[in-house]
């Protein structure tokens, strides 16, 4: 860095320094110049090219009441008396001038005889007392044993102009640092950033303006670059370069304490204020977890103590729903029961009697007033069976409880807590008796009318039992003990809805509306088709439309039996046999069965039906034969 030399010729005070300025001491060393320091005439300074220096006049003139006629030394200058070493005063003055860095050619008059300036002479140039006003170059030779260095002045360096007293006031620099406050507005839940030094003024340094620290609410003296937080309000960070970021706490829309921050330029410090305002945003409220398909709770009458499958634990089912009110919860209610009121959670547990007389328990409520989020846990207990409507298995019977939510600024929403109560339908099971005597179903008819059969030579006498009846060739009825019902089993339950009714019935199955062809043929009418006249009667009809035989389910002595009646003769095929037996068979894969069906109806009208079937004709097997 380039330096220039400055010589002081008047007594002055250092009022301001900017940059590198040093004072040269008598031993040739130097030290930094200090603000407020008094400089005497002849003081030598070295000043950096980019440095600035302001000096103010300094007056040390004696008071006016000094004795008359006394010699007074010019202010700020050394006296021109003998030197401490006893040297003549002109030599001492010359040496002092050299030591102070004053150009002796400017302050002393050359003397051919080596004379000294006249004592008390005027001039005062360079602040050296007794100096002549004529400039010149003086060389001091060695005299006697004393050696005085040859005196000259090196003028090869440029010397800055001397600052005189008249110029000093114009050169005084007052530090300029200013920073205006800021005010910003942000939306709720929206971060805001900026720079606090955008409107600062700092034309003269000495350093660039920067933020040192800031105070915010309970956070005092926070260093720049360190984040500060006020719980429930937000987080703020201000960096040394003035950049800042404020992040509001979730859902907070209240007042933000003002921020005082300190700005410095390395010399002065000023304090400014940042004001942040949050504009509320109207946020919607919501309820989740109450729109489940099929309802939130599913219970069944069957699990009641008198139900078909008692289970005390299964009678109570639980669940949960969540809610969100960023602007704060004014009320949260289930039915008429308030769970939260003005942000305060009700004491638990809460029990609510439902419209059907069952019990809803509120088991837990969590609520964060900062975020507005919460959760409600509940359990529902089925107390008694309910009156269900048809159809038999009601999935829609139940009850609903309204859940309503209102926030602090009046927004509201609602949902329903739906409970589905399944009906306890009756049960019914029908089967075949494993050890039943199914041979009792077999019947054989003899179309012979009279007291006995006629046999050909090769016929087997199978014994004749007259089955003649009026109006028919033959008729046979089963005689199963207990009737057809003894062949089947039946069991079931009415369930929690109480006793209703149970009805059983027999029917023929396997014969469709168009009938089924058989292997039999009438002697006068041809092939026979088996038709279903009703659920309990079958008829064998020939090609002429005549009924050849019938099979019926009939009641005998209060129990059901099978009854077969033959009206026309059958073609037996082999004319050589007079007593040939023919079994009733069906064409293709068709079959004939006897079915027993039971329907059970409970107290509220739910019904259930089950059935079992015993085979009568299938393939080559048949319980019906004709002689």
Coordinates of C-alpha atoms in Angstrom, one line a residue:
X1 CA 0.0 0.0 0.0
X2 CA 1.4 3.5 -0.9
X3 CA 2.0 5.9 1.9
X4 CA 2.4 9.7 1.9
X5 CA 4.2 11.9 4.4
X6 CA 2.4 14.8 6.2
X7 CA 4.1 17.4 8.4
X8 CA 2.0 19.2 11.0
X9 CA 2.8 23.0 11.3
X10 CA 0.1 24.0 13.9
X11 CA -1.1 22.5 17.1
X12 CA -4.1 20.3 16.2
X13 CA -6.3 17.6 17.7
X14 CA -7.1 14.4 15.8
X15 CA -10.9 14.4 15.5
X16 CA -11.5 11.5 13.1
X17 CA -9.4 8.7 11.5
X18 CA -10.4 6.3 8.7
X19 CA -7.8 3.9 7.4
X20 CA -4.1 3.5 8.2
X21 CA -2.5 6.7 9.7
X22 CA 0.7 6.5 11.8
X23 CA 2.9 9.0 13.7
X24 CA 6.7 8.8 13.3
X25 CA 8.5 8.9 16.6
X26 CA 11.9 10.6 17.3
X27 CA 13.7 7.2 17.1
X28 CA 12.4 6.6 13.6
X29 CA 9.8 4.0 14.6
X30 CA 6.1 4.6 14.2
X31 CA 2.8 3.8 15.8
X32 CA -0.9 4.2 14.9
X33 CA -2.3 7.6 15.4
X34 CA -5.2 7.8 18.0
X35 CA -8.4 9.8 17.8
X36 CA -8.2 12.7 20.3
X37 CA -4.4 12.9 20.2
X38 CA -2.9 16.4 20.3
X39 CA -0.2 16.9 17.6
X40 CA 2.5 19.6 18.1
X41 CA 4.0 21.5 15.2
X42 CA 6.6 19.5 13.4
X43 CA 4.9 16.1 14.0
X44 CA 5.4 13.8 11.1
X45 CA 2.6 11.5 9.9
X46 CA 2.6 8.7 7.3
X47 CA -0.8 8.3 5.7
X48 CA -2.1 5.6 3.4
X49 CA -3.4 6.8 0.1
X50 CA -6.9 5.6 0.8
X51 CA -7.0 6.9 4.4
X52 CA -8.9 9.8 5.7
X53 CA -7.9 12.2 8.5
X54 CA -9.8 15.0 10.2
X55 CA -8.0 17.5 12.4
X56 CA -9.3 20.3 14.6
X57 CA -7.4 23.4 15.8
X58 CA -5.9 23.3 19.2
X59 CA -5.0 26.5 21.2
X60 CA -2.6 26.4 24.1
X61 CA -1.9 30.2 24.3
X62 CA -1.1 31.4 27.9
X63 CA -3.8 33.4 29.7
X64 CA -3.9 37.2 29.2
X65 CA -2.7 37.9 32.8
X66 CA 0.9 36.7 32.0
X67 CA 3.5 39.1 33.3
X68 CA 4.2 42.1 31.0
X69 CA 7.4 42.0 29.0
X70 CA 8.0 38.3 29.5
X71 CA 9.1 36.2 26.6
X72 CA 6.4 33.8 25.6
X73 CA 7.0 30.9 23.3
X74 CA 4.9 30.7 20.1
X75 CA 2.1 28.2 20.8
X76 CA 2.9 24.6 20.0
X77 CA 6.7 25.3 19.2
X78 CA 9.8 24.4 21.2
X79 CA 11.7 27.2 22.8
X80 CA 14.8 28.5 21.1
X81 CA 17.0 28.5 24.2
X82 CA 20.1 26.4 24.7
X83 CA 19.8 22.7 24.2
X84 CA 20.0 20.4 27.1
X85 CA 23.4 19.4 26.0
X86 CA 24.6 23.0 26.0
X87 CA 24.6 23.5 22.3
X88 CA 23.9 26.9 20.9
X89 CA 20.1 27.5 20.4
X90 CA 20.3 27.7 16.6
X91 CA 21.9 24.3 16.4
X92 CA 19.4 22.9 18.9
X93 CA 16.6 24.4 16.8
X94 CA 18.0 22.9 13.7
X95 CA 18.3 19.4 15.3
X96 CA 14.8 19.6 16.7
X97 CA 13.5 20.6 13.3
X98 CA 15.3 17.6 11.7
X99 CA 14.0 15.2 14.3
X100 CA 10.4 16.5 13.7
X101 CA 10.8 15.9 10.0
X102 CA 10.6 19.7 9.0
X103 CA 12.4 20.8 5.9
X104 CA 15.3 22.9 7.3
X105 CA 15.7 24.6 3.9
X106 CA 12.2 26.0 4.4
X107 CA 12.7 27.1 8.0
X108 CA 16.3 28.4 8.3
X109 CA 18.3 31.0 6.5
X110 CA 21.7 29.9 5.3
X111 CA 24.7 31.6 7.0
X112 CA 28.1 31.8 5.4
X113 CA 29.7 32.1 8.8
X114 CA 27.5 29.5 10.3
X115 CA 25.6 32.0 12.2
X116 CA 22.4 31.2 14.0
X117 CA 19.0 32.7 13.6
X118 CA 18.4 35.8 15.7
X119 CA 17.0 35.0 19.1
X120 CA 13.5 35.9 19.2
X121 CA 13.3 36.3 15.4
X122 CA 10.1 36.0 13.6
X123 CA 9.1 33.4 11.1
X124 CA 7.8 30.5 13.0
X125 CA 7.7 28.5 9.8
X126 CA 7.4 24.9 10.6
X127 CA 6.7 25.8 14.2
X128 CA 10.4 26.2 15.1
X129 CA 11.0 29.2 17.3
X130 CA 13.6 31.8 16.1
X131 CA 13.6 30.5 12.5
X132 CA 14.2 33.0 9.7
X133 CA 11.6 33.6 7.2
X134 CA 14.1 33.1 4.3
X135 CA 14.3 29.6 3.1
X136 CA 17.6 27.8 2.3
X137 CA 19.8 24.7 2.8
X138 CA 22.1 24.5 5.8
X139 CA 25.0 22.2 6.2
X140 CA 26.4 21.7 9.7
X141 CA 30.0 20.7 9.7
X142 CA 31.8 18.7 12.4
X143 CA 33.3 21.0 15.0
X144 CA 35.8 19.8 17.6
X145 CA 35.1 16.4 18.9
X146 CA 31.4 16.6 18.3
X147 CA 30.0 15.1 15.2
X148 CA 26.8 16.6 13.8
X149 CA 25.4 14.9 10.8
X150 CA 25.3 16.9 7.6
X151 CA 21.9 18.4 7.5
X152 CA 19.9 18.4 4.3
X153 CA 16.4 17.4 3.4
X154 CA 15.5 14.7 1.0
X155 CA 12.9 16.1 -1.3
X156 CA 12.6 13.1 -3.6
X157 CA 9.3 12.1 -1.9
X158 CA 6.1 13.9 -2.6
X159 CA 4.7 15.5 0.5
X160 CA 1.0 16.1 0.9
X161 CA -0.1 19.7 1.5
X162 CA 0.0 20.8 5.1
X163 CA -3.4 20.9 6.7
X164 CA -3.8 24.3 8.3
X165 CA -6.2 25.4 10.9
X166 CA -8.6 27.0 8.4
X167 CA -9.0 23.8 6.5
X168 CA -9.3 21.5 9.5
X169 CA -13.0 22.1 10.1
X170 CA -13.9 21.3 6.5
X171 CA -12.2 17.9 6.7
X172 CA -14.0 16.6 9.8
X173 CA -16.0 13.4 8.8
X174 CA -19.1 12.5 10.8
X175 CA -19.9 8.8 10.5
X176 CA -23.2 8.2 8.6
X177 CA -25.2 5.0 9.5
X178 CA -28.9 4.7 9.4
X179 CA -31.5 1.8 9.0
X180 CA -35.2 2.2 8.7
X181 CA -37.6 -0.2 10.3
X182 CA -39.7 -2.8 8.3
X183 CA -43.3 -4.0 8.4
X184 CA -44.3 -7.2 6.5
X185 CA -47.6 -9.1 6.3
X186 CA -48.0 -12.8 5.6
X187 CA -50.8 -15.3 5.4
X188 CA -51.5 -17.9 8.1
X189 CA -49.3 -21.0 7.7
X190 CA -47.2 -19.1 5.1
X191 CA -43.5 -18.4 5.5
X192 CA -42.2 -14.9 4.8
X193 CA -38.6 -13.8 4.0
X194 CA -36.8 -10.5 3.2
X195 CA -33.7 -8.4 3.9
X196 CA -33.5 -5.9 6.7
X197 CA -30.6 -4.0 5.2
X198 CA -32.3 -3.1 1.9
X199 CA -33.3 0.2 3.4
X200 CA -30.1 0.9 5.4
X201 CA -27.8 3.9 4.7
X202 CA -24.0 3.6 5.2
X203 CA -22.0 5.7 2.7
X204 CA -18.8 6.0 4.7
X205 CA -18.2 2.6 6.4
X206 CA -15.7 1.9 7.7
X207 CA -17.3 -1.5 7.2
X208 CA -20.3 -2.8 5.4
X209 CA -23.5 -2.6 7.4
X210 CA -24.4 -5.9 9.1
X211 CA -26.9 -7.3 11.7
X212 CA -25.3 -8.1 15.0
X213 CA -28.1 -9.5 17.1
X214 CA -31.9 -9.2 17.7
X215 CA -34.4 -9.2 20.5
X216 CA -37.8 -11.0 20.0
X217 CA -40.2 -11.6 22.8
X218 CA -38.5 -13.7 25.5
X219 CA -35.5 -14.2 23.1
X220 CA -33.0 -11.4 24.1
X221 CA -29.7 -10.8 22.5
X222 CA -30.0 -13.6 19.9
X223 CA -26.8 -13.6 17.7
X224 CA -27.3 -13.1 14.0
X225 CA -27.5 -16.4 12.2
X226 CA -29.2 -18.2 15.2
X227 CA -32.9 -19.1 15.0
X228 CA -35.2 -18.1 17.8
X229 CA -38.6 -19.7 18.5
X230 CA -41.7 -18.5 20.4
X231 CA -43.8 -21.6 21.1
X232 CA -47.2 -21.4 19.3
X233 CA -46.1 -18.3 17.4
X234 CA -43.3 -19.3 15.1
X235 CA -39.6 -19.4 14.4
X236 CA -37.4 -16.5 13.2
X237 CA -33.8 -16.3 12.0
X238 CA -32.0 -13.1 11.0
X239 CA -28.6 -13.5 9.4
X240 CA -25.6 -11.0 9.5
X241 CA -26.3 -10.0 5.9
X242 CA -29.8 -8.9 6.9
X243 CA -31.7 -11.7 5.3
X244 CA -34.4 -13.1 7.5
X245 CA -37.1 -15.8 7.4
X246 CA -40.2 -16.1 9.7
X247 CA -42.1 -19.4 9.8
X248 CA -45.5 -19.1 11.6
X249 CA -46.5 -21.9 13.9
X250 CA -49.2 -24.1 12.3
X251 CA -52.6 -22.5 12.3
X252 CA -51.4 -19.5 14.3
X253 CA -53.0 -16.2 13.2
X254 CA -52.5 -14.0 16.2
X255 CA -50.1 -11.2 17.1
X256 CA -46.4 -11.5 16.6
X257 CA -44.1 -9.7 19.0
X258 CA -42.1 -6.9 17.3
X259 CA -38.4 -7.6 16.6
X260 CA -35.7 -5.1 17.5
X261 CA -32.4 -5.8 15.7
X262 CA -29.0 -4.1 15.9
X263 CA -27.1 -2.9 12.8
X264 CA -23.4 -1.9 12.9
X265 CA -20.9 -0.6 10.4
X266 CA -17.9 -1.4 12.6
X267 CA -17.9 2.0 14.3
X268 CA -21.5 2.9 15.1
X269 CA -24.5 0.7 16.0
X270 CA -28.2 1.6 15.4
X271 CA -31.4 -0.3 16.4
X272 CA -34.3 -0.9 14.1
X273 CA -37.6 -2.7 14.4
X274 CA -39.3 -5.4 12.2
X275 CA -43.0 -5.8 12.6
X276 CA -44.7 -9.0 11.3
X277 CA -48.4 -9.4 10.9
X278 CA -50.3 -12.6 10.1
X279 CA -53.5 -12.5 8.1
X280 CA -55.9 -15.2 9.1
X281 CA -57.0 -17.7 6.5
X282 CA -60.4 -19.3 6.9
X283 CA -59.7 -23.0 6.9
X284 CA -62.3 -25.8 6.5
X285 CA -63.2 -28.3 9.2
X286 CA -63.3 -32.0 8.5
X287 CA -64.3 -35.4 10.0
X288 CA -62.7 -38.6 8.8
X289 CA -63.4 -42.3 9.5
X290 CA -67.2 -42.1 9.5
X291 CA -67.9 -43.0 5.9
X292 CA -67.1 -46.7 5.9
X293 CA -69.1 -48.9 3.6
X294 CA -71.4 -51.2 5.6
X295 CA -71.2 -49.0 8.7
X296 CA -68.6 -48.3 11.3
X297 CA -69.9 -50.9 13.8
X298 CA -71.3 -54.4 13.1
X299 CA -73.0 -56.4 15.9
X300 CA -75.4 -59.3 15.8
X301 CA -78.4 -60.5 17.8
X302 CA -77.0 -64.0 17.5
X303 CA -74.3 -63.1 20.1
X304 CA -76.9 -62.3 22.8
X305 CA -77.3 -64.6 25.7
X306 CA -80.5 -66.1 24.2
X307 CA -79.1 -66.0 20.6
X308 CA -78.1 -68.8 18.4
X309 CA -74.3 -68.2 19.1
X310 CA -73.9 -66.5 22.4
X311 CA -70.7 -64.4 22.7
X312 CA -70.5 -61.6 25.3
X313 CA -67.3 -60.2 23.9
X314 CA -68.7 -59.9 20.4
X315 CA -71.5 -57.8 21.6
X316 CA -69.1 -54.8 22.1
X317 CA -67.4 -53.4 19.0
X318 CA -65.1 -50.4 18.9
X319 CA -63.8 -47.8 16.4
X320 CA -62.4 -44.3 16.1
X321 CA -62.8 -41.2 13.9
X322 CA -60.6 -38.2 13.5
X323 CA -61.4 -34.5 13.1
X324 CA -59.5 -31.4 12.0
X325 CA -60.3 -27.7 12.8
X326 CA -57.2 -25.6 12.1
X327 CA -59.0 -22.4 13.3
X328 CA -59.8 -24.1 16.7
X329 CA -62.6 -26.2 18.0
X330 CA -65.6 -24.4 19.3
X331 CA -67.8 -27.6 19.7
X332 CA -67.5 -31.3 18.9
X333 CA -70.6 -33.4 19.7
X334 CA -72.0 -36.8 19.3
X335 CA -75.7 -36.5 19.3
X336 CA -76.5 -34.1 22.1
X337 CA -73.4 -34.9 24.1
X338 CA -70.5 -32.4 23.7
X339 CA -67.1 -33.9 23.6
X340 CA -65.2 -30.6 23.2
X341 CA -66.6 -27.2 24.2
X342 CA -64.6 -23.9 23.5
X343 CA -61.4 -26.0 23.1
X344 CA -61.9 -27.9 26.4
X345 CA -62.1 -31.7 26.3
X346 CA -64.9 -33.2 28.4
X347 CA -64.0 -35.6 31.2
X348 CA -64.0 -39.3 30.3
X349 CA -65.5 -41.8 30.1
X350 CA -68.8 -40.6 28.5
X351 CA -71.7 -42.9 28.1
X352 CA -74.5 -42.2 25.5
X353 CA -77.7 -44.2 25.4
X354 CA -78.6 -44.7 21.7
X355 CA -82.1 -44.4 20.2
X356 CA -82.6 -48.2 20.3
X357 CA -81.5 -48.4 23.9
X358 CA -78.0 -49.7 23.4
X359 CA -74.8 -48.1 24.8
X360 CA -72.1 -45.9 23.1
X361 CA -69.0 -45.3 25.2
X362 CA -66.5 -42.5 24.4
X363 CA -63.3 -44.0 25.6
X364 CA -60.6 -41.5 24.5
X365 CA -60.3 -38.0 23.1
X366 CA -57.1 -36.4 21.9
X367 CA -56.9 -32.8 20.7
X368 CA -54.0 -30.5 19.7
X369 CA -55.2 -26.9 19.9
X370 CA -52.2 -25.7 17.9
X371 CA -52.9 -27.9 14.9
X372 CA -56.6 -28.4 15.4
X373 CA -56.2 -32.1 14.9
X374 CA -57.9 -34.7 17.1
X375 CA -59.1 -38.3 17.5
X376 CA -62.1 -39.8 19.2
X377 CA -62.2 -43.5 20.2
X378 CA -65.5 -45.2 21.1
X379 CA -67.1 -48.6 21.7
X380 CA -70.7 -49.7 21.1
X381 CA -72.5 -52.4 23.1
X382 CA -75.7 -54.3 21.9
X383 CA -77.9 -54.6 24.9
X384 CA -80.9 -56.6 23.5
X385 CA -82.3 -58.0 20.3
X386 CA -84.0 -55.6 17.9
X387 CA -87.2 -55.9 15.9
X388 CA -86.0 -56.5 12.4
X389 CA -88.0 -56.2 9.2
X390 CA -88.0 -58.6 6.2
X391 CA -86.0 -59.9 4.3
X392 CA -84.8 -62.6 6.5
X393 CA -81.2 -61.4 7.0
X394 CA -81.3 -57.7 7.7
X395 CA -78.0 -55.9 7.1
X396 CA -79.6 -52.5 7.1
X397 CA -81.2 -52.6 10.5
X398 CA -79.3 -50.3 12.9
X399 CA -79.0 -46.8 14.2
X400 CA -77.0 -43.7 13.4
X401 CA -75.6 -41.0 15.7
X402 CA -74.8 -37.6 14.3
X403 CA -71.3 -36.2 14.9
X404 CA -71.0 -32.4 14.5
X405 CA -68.0 -30.1 14.5
X406 CA -67.9 -26.3 14.6
X407 CA -64.7 -24.3 14.6
X408 CA -64.0 -20.9 16.3
X409 CA -65.0 -18.8 13.2
X410 CA -68.2 -20.7 12.6
X411 CA -67.3 -23.2 10.0
X412 CA -69.3 -26.5 10.6
X413 CA -69.5 -30.0 9.3
X414 CA -71.2 -33.2 10.3
X415 CA -71.1 -37.0 9.7
X416 CA -72.9 -40.0 11.1
X417 CA -71.6 -42.9 13.2
X418 CA -73.5 -45.9 11.7
X419 CA -74.2 -49.1 13.6
X420 CA -75.5 -52.1 11.8
X421 CA -77.2 -54.8 13.9
X422 CA -77.5 -58.2 12.2
X423 CA -80.6 -60.2 13.0
X424 CA -80.3 -63.5 14.7
X425 CA -82.2 -65.7 12.1
X426 CA -83.4 -69.1 13.0
X427 CA -81.5 -72.2 12.0
X428 CA -82.9 -75.4 10.5
X429 CA -81.3 -78.7 9.4
X430 CA -83.0 -81.7 7.7
X431 CA -81.3 -85.1 7.0
X432 CA -81.9 -88.8 6.4
X433 CA -82.0 -91.3 9.2
X434 CA -79.0 -93.4 8.9
X435 CA -80.6 -96.7 10.0
X436 CA -84.0 -96.1 8.4
X437 CA -85.8 -99.0 6.7
X438 CA -86.0 -97.6 3.2
X439 CA -87.3 -101.0 1.9
X440 CA -90.7 -100.0 3.3
X441 CA -91.0 -97.6 0.3
X442 CA -91.2 -100.5 -2.2
X443 CA -94.6 -101.4 -3.6
X444 CA -95.8 -104.0 -6.1
X445 CA -99.2 -103.9 -7.9
X446 CA -101.0 -106.8 -9.5
X447 CA -103.4 -105.8 -12.3
X448 CA -105.3 -109.2 -11.9
X449 CA -108.8 -108.7 -10.8
X450 CA -110.4 -111.5 -8.8
X451 CA -109.5 -114.1 -6.3
X452 CA -106.2 -115.2 -7.8
X453 CA -103.5 -115.0 -10.5
X454 CA -103.3 -117.0 -13.6
X455 CA -99.9 -118.7 -14.3
X456 CA -98.4 -120.2 -17.4
X457 CA -96.2 -123.2 -17.1
X458 CA -93.0 -121.3 -16.6
X459 CA -94.6 -118.7 -14.2
X460 CA -93.4 -118.5 -10.6
X461 CA -96.2 -118.6 -8.1
X462 CA -95.4 -115.5 -6.0
X463 CA -98.5 -115.7 -3.9
X464 CA -101.5 -113.6 -4.6
X465 CA -102.5 -110.7 -2.4
X466 CA -105.6 -109.0 -3.7
X467 CA -105.0 -105.3 -4.2
X468 CA -108.2 -104.7 -6.1
X469 CA -110.0 -101.5 -5.4
X470 CA -113.2 -100.0 -6.8
X471 CA -112.6 -98.1 -9.9
X472 CA -109.1 -99.4 -10.5
X473 CA -107.2 -102.5 -11.3
X474 CA -104.9 -102.3 -8.3
X475 CA -103.7 -100.1 -5.4
X476 CA -100.9 -100.3 -2.9
X477 CA -100.0 -98.1 0.0
X478 CA -96.8 -98.1 2.1
X479 CA -97.2 -99.0 5.8
X480 CA -94.0 -97.5 7.2
X481 CA -94.1 -97.2 11.0
X482 CA -94.2 -93.5 11.8
X483 CA -94.9 -92.7 8.1
X484 CA -92.5 -91.1 5.7
X485 CA -91.4 -88.7 8.4
X486 CA -89.6 -91.5 10.2
X487 CA -87.1 -91.6 7.3
X488 CA -85.8 -88.0 8.0
X489 CA -84.2 -86.0 10.8
X490 CA -85.0 -82.3 11.6
X491 CA -83.4 -79.9 14.0
X492 CA -83.0 -76.1 14.4
X493 CA -83.4 -73.0 16.6
X494 CA -85.5 -69.8 16.6
X495 CA -82.7 -67.7 18.0
X496 CA -82.8 -64.5 20.0
X497 CA -86.0 -63.3 18.3
X498 CA -88.1 -66.0 20.0
X499 CA -90.3 -68.9 18.9
X500 CA -92.4 -68.6 15.7
X501 CA -93.4 -71.7 13.7
X502 CA -91.9 -74.8 12.1
X503 CA -93.6 -76.5 9.1
X504 CA -92.5 -79.6 7.2
X505 CA -93.8 -81.0 3.9
X506 CA -93.2 -83.8 1.5
X507 CA -93.0 -83.6 -2.3
X508 CA -91.8 -85.4 -5.4
X509 CA -88.8 -84.0 -7.1
X510 CA -87.1 -84.7 -10.4
X511 CA -90.1 -84.6 -12.7
X512 CA -90.3 -81.3 -14.7
X513 CA -93.3 -79.6 -16.3
X514 CA -92.9 -81.5 -19.6
X515 CA -92.8 -84.9 -17.8
X516 CA -90.3 -87.8 -18.2
X517 CA -90.6 -90.8 -20.6
X518 CA -90.8 -94.2 -18.9
X519 CA -90.0 -97.8 -19.9
X520 CA -93.7 -98.8 -19.5
X521 CA -96.4 -99.0 -22.2
X522 CA -100.2 -99.4 -21.9
X523 CA -101.8 -102.3 -23.8
X524 CA -104.3 -99.8 -25.3
X525 CA -102.5 -96.5 -25.7
X526 CA -98.8 -97.1 -26.1
X527 CA -95.9 -95.5 -24.3
X528 CA -96.4 -94.0 -20.9
X529 CA -95.0 -90.6 -19.8
X530 CA -94.7 -89.7 -16.1
X531 CA -96.1 -86.3 -15.4
X532 CA -96.2 -84.2 -12.2
X533 CA -99.7 -83.1 -11.5
X534 CA -98.8 -81.4 -8.2
X535 CA -96.0 -81.6 -5.7
X536 CA -97.6 -84.6 -4.1
X537 CA -99.0 -86.5 -7.2
X538 CA -97.5 -88.1 -10.3
X539 CA -99.5 -89.7 -13.2
X540 CA -98.4 -92.2 -15.8
X541 CA -100.2 -91.2 -19.1
X542 CA -100.3 -93.2 -22.3
X543 CA -100.4 -91.9 -25.9
X544 CA -104.1 -91.6 -25.9
X545 CA -103.9 -89.3 -22.8
X546 CA -105.4 -91.8 -20.5
X547 CA -104.0 -92.2 -16.9
X548 CA -102.6 -95.6 -16.6
X549 CA -101.3 -95.3 -13.0
X550 CA -100.8 -92.6 -10.3
X551 CA -98.4 -92.2 -7.4
X552 CA -99.4 -90.0 -4.5
X553 CA -98.3 -88.8 -1.0
X554 CA -101.3 -89.4 1.2
X555 CA -102.1 -89.2 4.9
X556 CA -103.0 -92.5 6.6
X557 CA -103.9 -92.4 10.2
X558 CA -102.3 -89.0 10.6
X559 CA -99.0 -89.9 9.0
X560 CA -97.7 -89.6 5.4
X561 CA -97.4 -92.7 3.2
X562 CA -96.9 -93.4 -0.6
X563 CA -99.9 -94.7 -2.5
X564 CA -99.7 -96.2 -6.0
X565 CA -102.9 -96.9 -8.1
X566 CA -103.1 -98.8 -11.5
X567 CA -106.0 -98.0 -13.8
X568 CA -105.1 -99.8 -17.1
X569 CA -103.2 -102.9 -18.0
X570 CA -99.6 -102.7 -19.0
X571 CA -97.9 -104.4 -21.8
X572 CA -95.5 -107.0 -20.3
X573 CA -93.9 -107.9 -23.6
X574 CA -93.4 -111.7 -23.1
X575 CA -96.7 -113.3 -23.9
X576 CA -95.4 -116.6 -22.7
X577 CA -95.5 -115.4 -19.1
X578 CA -98.8 -114.5 -17.5
X579 CA -97.4 -113.0 -14.2
X580 CA -94.3 -111.0 -15.4
X581 CA -93.2 -108.1 -13.1
X582 CA -92.2 -104.7 -14.6
X583 CA -90.3 -102.0 -12.7
X584 CA -90.9 -98.3 -13.3
X585 CA -87.8 -96.8 -14.8
X586 CA -87.1 -93.3 -16.3
X587 CA -85.4 -92.5 -19.6
X588 CA -81.9 -90.9 -19.7
X589 CA -80.4 -89.6 -16.5
X590 CA -83.7 -88.7 -15.0
X591 CA -84.6 -89.7 -11.5
X592 CA -87.4 -89.5 -9.0
X593 CA -87.1 -88.6 -5.4
X594 CA -89.1 -88.0 -2.3
X595 CA -88.2 -84.7 -0.6
X596 CA -88.9 -83.6 3.0
X597 CA -88.6 -79.8 3.5
X598 CA -88.8 -77.9 6.8
X599 CA -89.3 -74.1 7.1
X600 CA -88.7 -72.4 10.5
X601 CA -89.9 -68.9 11.2
X602 CA -88.7 -67.0 14.3
X603 CA -90.6 -64.4 16.4
X604 CA -90.0 -61.4 14.2
X605 CA -90.7 -63.2 10.9
X606 CA -87.3 -64.4 9.8
X607 CA -87.5 -67.8 8.1
X608 CA -85.1 -70.5 7.1
X609 CA -85.7 -73.7 5.1
X610 CA -83.8 -76.9 4.7
X611 CA -84.6 -80.3 3.0
X612 CA -83.4 -83.8 2.4
X613 CA -84.3 -86.3 -0.4
X614 CA -84.6 -90.1 -0.6
X615 CA -84.4 -91.7 -4.0
X616 CA -87.4 -93.6 -5.4
X617 CA -86.3 -94.2 -9.1
X618 CA -82.7 -93.8 -10.3
X619 CA -81.0 -95.8 -13.1
X620 CA -82.1 -99.5 -12.9
X621 CA -83.3 -99.2 -9.4
X622 CA -87.0 -98.5 -8.5
X623 CA -89.3 -99.0 -5.6
X624 CA -92.3 -99.3 -8.0
X625 CA -93.2 -102.6 -9.8
X626 CA -96.2 -103.9 -11.7
X627 CA -97.3 -107.6 -12.2

